[in-house]
mmCIF file with all atom_site columns, C-alpha atoms in Angstrom:
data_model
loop_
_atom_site.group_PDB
_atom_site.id
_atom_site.type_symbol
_atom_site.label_atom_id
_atom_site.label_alt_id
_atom_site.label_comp_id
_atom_site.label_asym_id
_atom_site.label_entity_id
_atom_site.label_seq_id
_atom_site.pdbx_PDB_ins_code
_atom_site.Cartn_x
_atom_site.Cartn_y
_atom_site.Cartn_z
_atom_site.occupancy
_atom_site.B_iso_or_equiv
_atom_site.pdbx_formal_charge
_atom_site.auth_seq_id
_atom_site.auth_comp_id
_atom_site.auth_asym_id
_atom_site.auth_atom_id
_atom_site.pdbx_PDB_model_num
ATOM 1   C CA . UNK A 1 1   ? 139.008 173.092 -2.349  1.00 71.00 ? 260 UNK A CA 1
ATOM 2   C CA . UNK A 1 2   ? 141.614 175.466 -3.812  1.00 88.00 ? 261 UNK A CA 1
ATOM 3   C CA . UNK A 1 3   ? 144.237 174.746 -5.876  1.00 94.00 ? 262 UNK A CA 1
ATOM 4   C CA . UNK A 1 4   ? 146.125 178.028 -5.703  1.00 96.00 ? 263 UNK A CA 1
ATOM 5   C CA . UNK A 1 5   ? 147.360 179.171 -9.469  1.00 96.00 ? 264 UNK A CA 1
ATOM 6   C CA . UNK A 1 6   ? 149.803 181.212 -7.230  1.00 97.00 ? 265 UNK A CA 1
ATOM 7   C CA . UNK A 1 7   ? 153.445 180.301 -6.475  1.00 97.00 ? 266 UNK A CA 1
ATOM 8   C CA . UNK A 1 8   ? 153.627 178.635 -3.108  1.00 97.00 ? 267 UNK A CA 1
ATOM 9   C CA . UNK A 1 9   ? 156.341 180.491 -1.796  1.00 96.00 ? 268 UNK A CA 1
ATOM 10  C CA . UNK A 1 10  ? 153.560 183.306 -1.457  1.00 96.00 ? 269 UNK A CA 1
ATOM 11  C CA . UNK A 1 11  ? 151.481 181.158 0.884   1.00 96.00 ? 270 UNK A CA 1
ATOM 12  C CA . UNK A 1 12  ? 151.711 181.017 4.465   1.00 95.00 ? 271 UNK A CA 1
ATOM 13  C CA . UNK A 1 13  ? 152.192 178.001 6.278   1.00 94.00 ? 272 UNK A CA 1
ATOM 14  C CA . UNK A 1 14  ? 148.134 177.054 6.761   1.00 94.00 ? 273 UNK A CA 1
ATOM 15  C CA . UNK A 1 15  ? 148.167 177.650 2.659   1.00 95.00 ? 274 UNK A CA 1
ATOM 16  C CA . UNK A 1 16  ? 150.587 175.778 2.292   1.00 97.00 ? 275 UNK A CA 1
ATOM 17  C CA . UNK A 1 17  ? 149.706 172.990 4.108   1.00 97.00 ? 276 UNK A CA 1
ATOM 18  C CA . UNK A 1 18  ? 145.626 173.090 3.357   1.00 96.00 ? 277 UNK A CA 1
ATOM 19  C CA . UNK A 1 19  ? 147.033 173.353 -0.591  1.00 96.00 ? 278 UNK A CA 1
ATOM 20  C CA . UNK A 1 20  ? 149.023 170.139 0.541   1.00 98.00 ? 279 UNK A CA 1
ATOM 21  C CA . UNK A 1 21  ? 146.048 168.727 1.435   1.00 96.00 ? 280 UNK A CA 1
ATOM 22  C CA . UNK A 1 22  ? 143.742 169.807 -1.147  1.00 95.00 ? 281 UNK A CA 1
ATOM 23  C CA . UNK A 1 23  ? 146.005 168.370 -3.786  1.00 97.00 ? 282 UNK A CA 1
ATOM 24  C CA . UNK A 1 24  ? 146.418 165.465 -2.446  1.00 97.00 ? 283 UNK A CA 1
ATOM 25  C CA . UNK A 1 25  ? 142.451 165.239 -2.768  1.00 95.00 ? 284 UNK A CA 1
ATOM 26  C CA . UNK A 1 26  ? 142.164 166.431 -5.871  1.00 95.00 ? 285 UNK A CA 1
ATOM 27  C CA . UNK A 1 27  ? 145.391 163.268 -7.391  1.00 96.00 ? 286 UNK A CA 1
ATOM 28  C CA . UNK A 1 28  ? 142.783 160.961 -5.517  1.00 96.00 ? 287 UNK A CA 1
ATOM 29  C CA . UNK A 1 29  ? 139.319 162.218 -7.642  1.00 95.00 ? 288 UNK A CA 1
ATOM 30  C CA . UNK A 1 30  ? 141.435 162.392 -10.896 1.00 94.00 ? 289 UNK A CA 1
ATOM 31  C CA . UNK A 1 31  ? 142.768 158.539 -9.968  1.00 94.00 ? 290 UNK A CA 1
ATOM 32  C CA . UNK A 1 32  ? 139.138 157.783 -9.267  1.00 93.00 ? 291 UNK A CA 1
ATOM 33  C CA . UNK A 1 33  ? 139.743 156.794 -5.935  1.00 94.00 ? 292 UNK A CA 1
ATOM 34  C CA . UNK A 1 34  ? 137.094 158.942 -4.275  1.00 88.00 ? 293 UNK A CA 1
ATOM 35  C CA . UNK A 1 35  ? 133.480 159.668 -5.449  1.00 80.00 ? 294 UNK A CA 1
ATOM 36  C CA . UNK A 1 36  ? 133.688 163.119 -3.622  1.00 76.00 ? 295 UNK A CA 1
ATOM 37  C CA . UNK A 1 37  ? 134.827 166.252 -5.650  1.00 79.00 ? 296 UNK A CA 1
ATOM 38  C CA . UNK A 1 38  ? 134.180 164.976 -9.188  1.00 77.00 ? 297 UNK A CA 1
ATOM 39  C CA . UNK A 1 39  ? 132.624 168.354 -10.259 1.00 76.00 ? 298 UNK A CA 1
ATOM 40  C CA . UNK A 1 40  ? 134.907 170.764 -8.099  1.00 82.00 ? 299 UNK A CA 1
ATOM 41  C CA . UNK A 1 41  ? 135.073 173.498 -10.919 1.00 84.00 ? 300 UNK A CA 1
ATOM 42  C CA . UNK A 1 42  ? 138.596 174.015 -9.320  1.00 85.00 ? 301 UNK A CA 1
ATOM 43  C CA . UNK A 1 43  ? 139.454 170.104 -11.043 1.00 90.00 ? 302 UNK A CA 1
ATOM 44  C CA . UNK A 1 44  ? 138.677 171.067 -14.900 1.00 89.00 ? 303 UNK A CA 1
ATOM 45  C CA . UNK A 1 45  ? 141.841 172.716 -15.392 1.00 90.00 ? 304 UNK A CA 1
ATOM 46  C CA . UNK A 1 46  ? 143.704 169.522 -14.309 1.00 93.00 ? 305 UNK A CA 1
ATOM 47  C CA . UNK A 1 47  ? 140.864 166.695 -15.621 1.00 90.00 ? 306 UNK A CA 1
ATOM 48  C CA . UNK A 1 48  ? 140.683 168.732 -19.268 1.00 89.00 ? 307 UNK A CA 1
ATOM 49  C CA . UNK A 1 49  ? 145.072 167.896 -19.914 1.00 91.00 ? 308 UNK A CA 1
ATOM 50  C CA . UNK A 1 50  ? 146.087 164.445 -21.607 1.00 90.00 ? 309 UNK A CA 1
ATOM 51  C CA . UNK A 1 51  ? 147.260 162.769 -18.474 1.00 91.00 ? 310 UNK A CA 1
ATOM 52  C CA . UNK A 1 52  ? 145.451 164.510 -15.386 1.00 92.00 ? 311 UNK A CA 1
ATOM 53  C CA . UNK A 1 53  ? 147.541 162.816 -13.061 1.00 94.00 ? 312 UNK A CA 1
ATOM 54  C CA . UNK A 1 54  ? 150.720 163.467 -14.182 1.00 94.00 ? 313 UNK A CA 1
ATOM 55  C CA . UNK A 1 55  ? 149.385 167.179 -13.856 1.00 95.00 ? 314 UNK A CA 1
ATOM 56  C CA . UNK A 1 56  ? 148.361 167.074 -10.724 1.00 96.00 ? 315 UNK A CA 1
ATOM 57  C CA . UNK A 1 57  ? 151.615 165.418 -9.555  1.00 96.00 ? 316 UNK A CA 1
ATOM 58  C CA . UNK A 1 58  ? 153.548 168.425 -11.133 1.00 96.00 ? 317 UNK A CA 1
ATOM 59  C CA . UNK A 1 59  ? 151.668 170.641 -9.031  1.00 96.00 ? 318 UNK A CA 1
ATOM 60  C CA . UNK A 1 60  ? 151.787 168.582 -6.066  1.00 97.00 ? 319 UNK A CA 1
ATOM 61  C CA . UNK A 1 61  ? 156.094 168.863 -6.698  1.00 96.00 ? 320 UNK A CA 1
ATOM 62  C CA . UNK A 1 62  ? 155.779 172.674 -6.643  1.00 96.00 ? 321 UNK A CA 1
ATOM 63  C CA . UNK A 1 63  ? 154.173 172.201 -3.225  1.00 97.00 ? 322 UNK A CA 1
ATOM 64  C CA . UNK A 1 64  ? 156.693 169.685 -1.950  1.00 97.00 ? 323 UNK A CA 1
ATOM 65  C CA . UNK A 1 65  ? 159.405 171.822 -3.092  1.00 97.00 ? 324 UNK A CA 1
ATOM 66  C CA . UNK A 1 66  ? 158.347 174.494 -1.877  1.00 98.00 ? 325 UNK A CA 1
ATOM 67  C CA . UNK A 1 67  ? 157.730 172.745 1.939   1.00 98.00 ? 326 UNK A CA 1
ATOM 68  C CA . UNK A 1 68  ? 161.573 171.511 1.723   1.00 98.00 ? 327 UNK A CA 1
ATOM 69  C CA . UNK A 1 69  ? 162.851 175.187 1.350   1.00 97.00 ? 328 UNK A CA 1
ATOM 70  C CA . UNK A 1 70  ? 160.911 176.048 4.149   1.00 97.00 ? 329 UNK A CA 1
ATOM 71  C CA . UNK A 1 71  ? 162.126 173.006 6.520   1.00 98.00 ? 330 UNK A CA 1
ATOM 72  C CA . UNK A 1 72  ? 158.995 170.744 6.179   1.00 97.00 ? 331 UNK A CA 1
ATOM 73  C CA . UNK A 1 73  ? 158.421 167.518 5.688   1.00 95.00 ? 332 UNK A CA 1
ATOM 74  C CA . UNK A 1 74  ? 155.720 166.225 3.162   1.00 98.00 ? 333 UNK A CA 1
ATOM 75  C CA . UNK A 1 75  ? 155.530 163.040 2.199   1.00 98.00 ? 334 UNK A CA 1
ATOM 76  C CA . UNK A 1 76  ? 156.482 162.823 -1.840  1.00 97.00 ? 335 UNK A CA 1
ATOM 77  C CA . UNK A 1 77  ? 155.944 159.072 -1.654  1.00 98.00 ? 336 UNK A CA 1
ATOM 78  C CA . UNK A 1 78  ? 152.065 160.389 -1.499  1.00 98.00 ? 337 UNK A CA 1
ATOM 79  C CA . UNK A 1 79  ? 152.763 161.903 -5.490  1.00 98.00 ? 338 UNK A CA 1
ATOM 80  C CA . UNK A 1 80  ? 150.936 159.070 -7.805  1.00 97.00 ? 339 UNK A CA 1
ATOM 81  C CA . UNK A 1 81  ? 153.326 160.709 -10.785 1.00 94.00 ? 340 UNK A CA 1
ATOM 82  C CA . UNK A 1 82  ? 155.688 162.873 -9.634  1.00 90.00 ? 341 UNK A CA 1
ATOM 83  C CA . UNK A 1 83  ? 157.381 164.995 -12.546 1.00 82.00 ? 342 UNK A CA 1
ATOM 84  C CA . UNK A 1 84  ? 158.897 168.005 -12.637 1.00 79.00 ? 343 UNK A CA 1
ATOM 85  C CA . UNK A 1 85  ? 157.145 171.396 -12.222 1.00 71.00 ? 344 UNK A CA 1
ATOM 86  C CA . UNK A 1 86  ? 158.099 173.194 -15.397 1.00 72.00 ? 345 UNK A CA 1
ATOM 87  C CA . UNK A 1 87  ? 155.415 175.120 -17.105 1.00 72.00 ? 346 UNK A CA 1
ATOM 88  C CA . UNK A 1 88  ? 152.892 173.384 -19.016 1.00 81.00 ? 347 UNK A CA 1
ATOM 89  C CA . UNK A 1 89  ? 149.456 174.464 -18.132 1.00 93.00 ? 348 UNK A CA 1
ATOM 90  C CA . UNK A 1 90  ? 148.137 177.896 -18.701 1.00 94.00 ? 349 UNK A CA 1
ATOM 91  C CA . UNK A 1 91  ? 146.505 180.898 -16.150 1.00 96.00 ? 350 UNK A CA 1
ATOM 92  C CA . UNK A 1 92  ? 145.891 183.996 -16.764 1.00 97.00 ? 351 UNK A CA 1
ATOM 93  C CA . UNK A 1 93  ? 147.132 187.082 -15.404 1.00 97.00 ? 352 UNK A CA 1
ATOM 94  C CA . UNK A 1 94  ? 143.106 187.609 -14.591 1.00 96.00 ? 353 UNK A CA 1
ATOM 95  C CA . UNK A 1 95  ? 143.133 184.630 -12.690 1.00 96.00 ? 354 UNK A CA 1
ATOM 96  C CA . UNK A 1 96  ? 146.617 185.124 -10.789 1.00 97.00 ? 355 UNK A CA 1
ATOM 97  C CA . UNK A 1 97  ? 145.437 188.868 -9.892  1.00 96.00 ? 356 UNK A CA 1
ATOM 98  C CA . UNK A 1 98  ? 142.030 187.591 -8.535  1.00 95.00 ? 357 UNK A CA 1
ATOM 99  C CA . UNK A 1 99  ? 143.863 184.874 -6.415  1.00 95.00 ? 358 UNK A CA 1
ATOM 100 C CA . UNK A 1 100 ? 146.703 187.035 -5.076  1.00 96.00 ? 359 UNK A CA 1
ATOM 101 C CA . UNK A 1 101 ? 143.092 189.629 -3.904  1.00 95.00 ? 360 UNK A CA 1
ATOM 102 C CA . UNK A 1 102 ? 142.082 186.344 -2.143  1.00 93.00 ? 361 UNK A CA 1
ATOM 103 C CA . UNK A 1 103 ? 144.697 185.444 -0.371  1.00 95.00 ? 362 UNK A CA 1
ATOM 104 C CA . UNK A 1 104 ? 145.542 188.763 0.535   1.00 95.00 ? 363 UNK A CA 1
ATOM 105 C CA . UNK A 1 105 ? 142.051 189.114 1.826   1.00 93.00 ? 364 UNK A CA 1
ATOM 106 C CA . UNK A 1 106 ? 142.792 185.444 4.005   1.00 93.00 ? 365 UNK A CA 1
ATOM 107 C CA . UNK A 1 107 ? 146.134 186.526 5.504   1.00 94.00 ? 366 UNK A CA 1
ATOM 108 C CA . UNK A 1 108 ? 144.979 189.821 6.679   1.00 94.00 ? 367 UNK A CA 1
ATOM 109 C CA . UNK A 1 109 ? 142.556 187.196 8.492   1.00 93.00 ? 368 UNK A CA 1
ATOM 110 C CA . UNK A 1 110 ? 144.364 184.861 10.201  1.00 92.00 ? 369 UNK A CA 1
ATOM 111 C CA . UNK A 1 111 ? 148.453 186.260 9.436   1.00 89.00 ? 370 UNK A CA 1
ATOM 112 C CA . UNK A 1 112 ? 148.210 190.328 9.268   1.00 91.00 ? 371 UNK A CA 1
ATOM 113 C CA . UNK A 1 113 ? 151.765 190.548 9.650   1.00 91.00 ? 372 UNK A CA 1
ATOM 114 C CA . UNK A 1 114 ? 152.480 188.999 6.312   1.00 91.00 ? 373 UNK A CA 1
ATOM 115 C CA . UNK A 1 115 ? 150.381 191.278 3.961   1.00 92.00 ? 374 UNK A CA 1
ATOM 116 C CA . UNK A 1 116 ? 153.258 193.775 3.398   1.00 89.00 ? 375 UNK A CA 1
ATOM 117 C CA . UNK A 1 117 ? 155.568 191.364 3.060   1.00 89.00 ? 376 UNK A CA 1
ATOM 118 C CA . UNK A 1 118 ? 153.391 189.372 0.008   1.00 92.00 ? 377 UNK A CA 1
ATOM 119 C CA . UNK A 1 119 ? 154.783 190.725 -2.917  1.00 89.00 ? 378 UNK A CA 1
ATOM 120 C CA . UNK A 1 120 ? 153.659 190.474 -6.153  1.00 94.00 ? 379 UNK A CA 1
ATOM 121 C CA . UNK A 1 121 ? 151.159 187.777 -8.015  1.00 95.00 ? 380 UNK A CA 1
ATOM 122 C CA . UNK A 1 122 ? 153.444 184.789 -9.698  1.00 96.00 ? 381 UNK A CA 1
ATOM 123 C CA . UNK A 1 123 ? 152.540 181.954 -11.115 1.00 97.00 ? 382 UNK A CA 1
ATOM 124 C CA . UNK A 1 124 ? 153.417 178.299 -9.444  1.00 96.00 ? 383 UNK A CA 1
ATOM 125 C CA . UNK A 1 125 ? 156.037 176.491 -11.732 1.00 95.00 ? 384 UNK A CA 1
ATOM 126 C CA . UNK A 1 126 ? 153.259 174.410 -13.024 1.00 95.00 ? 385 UNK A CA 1
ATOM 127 C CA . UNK A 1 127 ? 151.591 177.454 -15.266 1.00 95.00 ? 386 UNK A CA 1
ATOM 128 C CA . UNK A 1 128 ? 152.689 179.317 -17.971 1.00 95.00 ? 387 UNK A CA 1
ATOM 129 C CA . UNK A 1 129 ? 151.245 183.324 -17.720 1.00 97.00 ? 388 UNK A CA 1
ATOM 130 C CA . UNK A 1 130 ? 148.776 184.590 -20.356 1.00 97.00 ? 389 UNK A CA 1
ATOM 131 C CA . UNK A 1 131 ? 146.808 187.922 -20.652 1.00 98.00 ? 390 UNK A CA 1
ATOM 132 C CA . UNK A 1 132 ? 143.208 187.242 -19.585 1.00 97.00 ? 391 UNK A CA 1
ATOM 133 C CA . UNK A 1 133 ? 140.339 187.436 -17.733 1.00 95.00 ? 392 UNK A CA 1
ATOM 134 C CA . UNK A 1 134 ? 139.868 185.041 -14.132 1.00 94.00 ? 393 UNK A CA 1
ATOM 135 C CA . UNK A 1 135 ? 138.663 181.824 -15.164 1.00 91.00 ? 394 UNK A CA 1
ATOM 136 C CA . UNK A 1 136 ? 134.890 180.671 -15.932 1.00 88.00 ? 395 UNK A CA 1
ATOM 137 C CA . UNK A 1 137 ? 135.337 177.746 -13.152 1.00 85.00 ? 396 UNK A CA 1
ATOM 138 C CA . UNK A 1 138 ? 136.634 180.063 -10.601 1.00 86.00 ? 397 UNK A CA 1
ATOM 139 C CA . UNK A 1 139 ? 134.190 180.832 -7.720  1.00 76.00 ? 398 UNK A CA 1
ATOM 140 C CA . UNK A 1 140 ? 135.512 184.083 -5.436  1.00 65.00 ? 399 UNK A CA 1
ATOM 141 C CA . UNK A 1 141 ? 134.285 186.824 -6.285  1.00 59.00 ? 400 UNK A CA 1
ATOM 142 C CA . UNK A 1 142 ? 134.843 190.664 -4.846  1.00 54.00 ? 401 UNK A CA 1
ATOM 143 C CA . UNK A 1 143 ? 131.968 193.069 -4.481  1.00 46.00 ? 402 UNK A CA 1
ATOM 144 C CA . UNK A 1 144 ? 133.614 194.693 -7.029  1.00 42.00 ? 403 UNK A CA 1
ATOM 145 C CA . UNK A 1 145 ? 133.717 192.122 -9.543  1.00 44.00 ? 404 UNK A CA 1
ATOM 146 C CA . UNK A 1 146 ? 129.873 190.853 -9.071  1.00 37.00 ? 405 UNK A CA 1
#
């Protein structure tokens, strides 16, 4: 599972679609709906706020809003509490450069031609930027980094 700390408008359309999806998954563990995923480290971020899945329904409106600019369709009816995406959880700029590695490192995989045209790491609407290190949940690592 990854719930990208990146703005969507930097994913491609398998991110953007698989982030879709992995949402979606992650409003259903919070909800308690599914066993599955209850300890995805990726989940704590969302699981540690007040409501969780009001949260995770902001982030799942970044996603959708993102799809209509682009011309898809996803289904917002799917959104347990939809809300608007306006900052209120925090990533660091740690976190945001060791995703924007990642999915640089996945689109010169499967979409080469869109590596140039990336751009720079920014937040999704959901987070609000702070100076730090990646976070302890987060998995990827670089050979660098290990």
């Amino acid at each position: 599972m990854r719930l990208w700390s990146l703005h969507p408008e930097l994913l491609d359309r398998q991110g953007l679609i698989a982030g879709w999806r992995e949402a979606l998954l992650a409003q259903a563990v919070l909800a308690g709906r599914t066993r599955g995923y209850r300890r995805h480290p990726q989940l704590a971020r969302f699981a540690d706020q007040r409501v969780p899945q009001r949260e995770i329904g902001r982030y799942l409106v970044g996603l959708a809003d993102e799809a209509d600019r682009r011309g898809y369709r996803f289904d917002r009816a799917r959104i347990d509490r939809p809300g608007p995406p306006g900052g209120q959880l925090t990533v660091t700029d740690g976190q945001l450069a060791l995703e924007h590695r990642h999915l640089i490192t996945k689109l010169a995989a499967r979409s080469p031609e869109l590596v140039d045209e990336l751009g720079p790491a920014r937040a999704h609407p959901l987070f609000v930027v702070t100076s730090g290190p990646p976070a302890e949940w987060e998995r990827v690592r670089f050979d660098h980094e290990q």
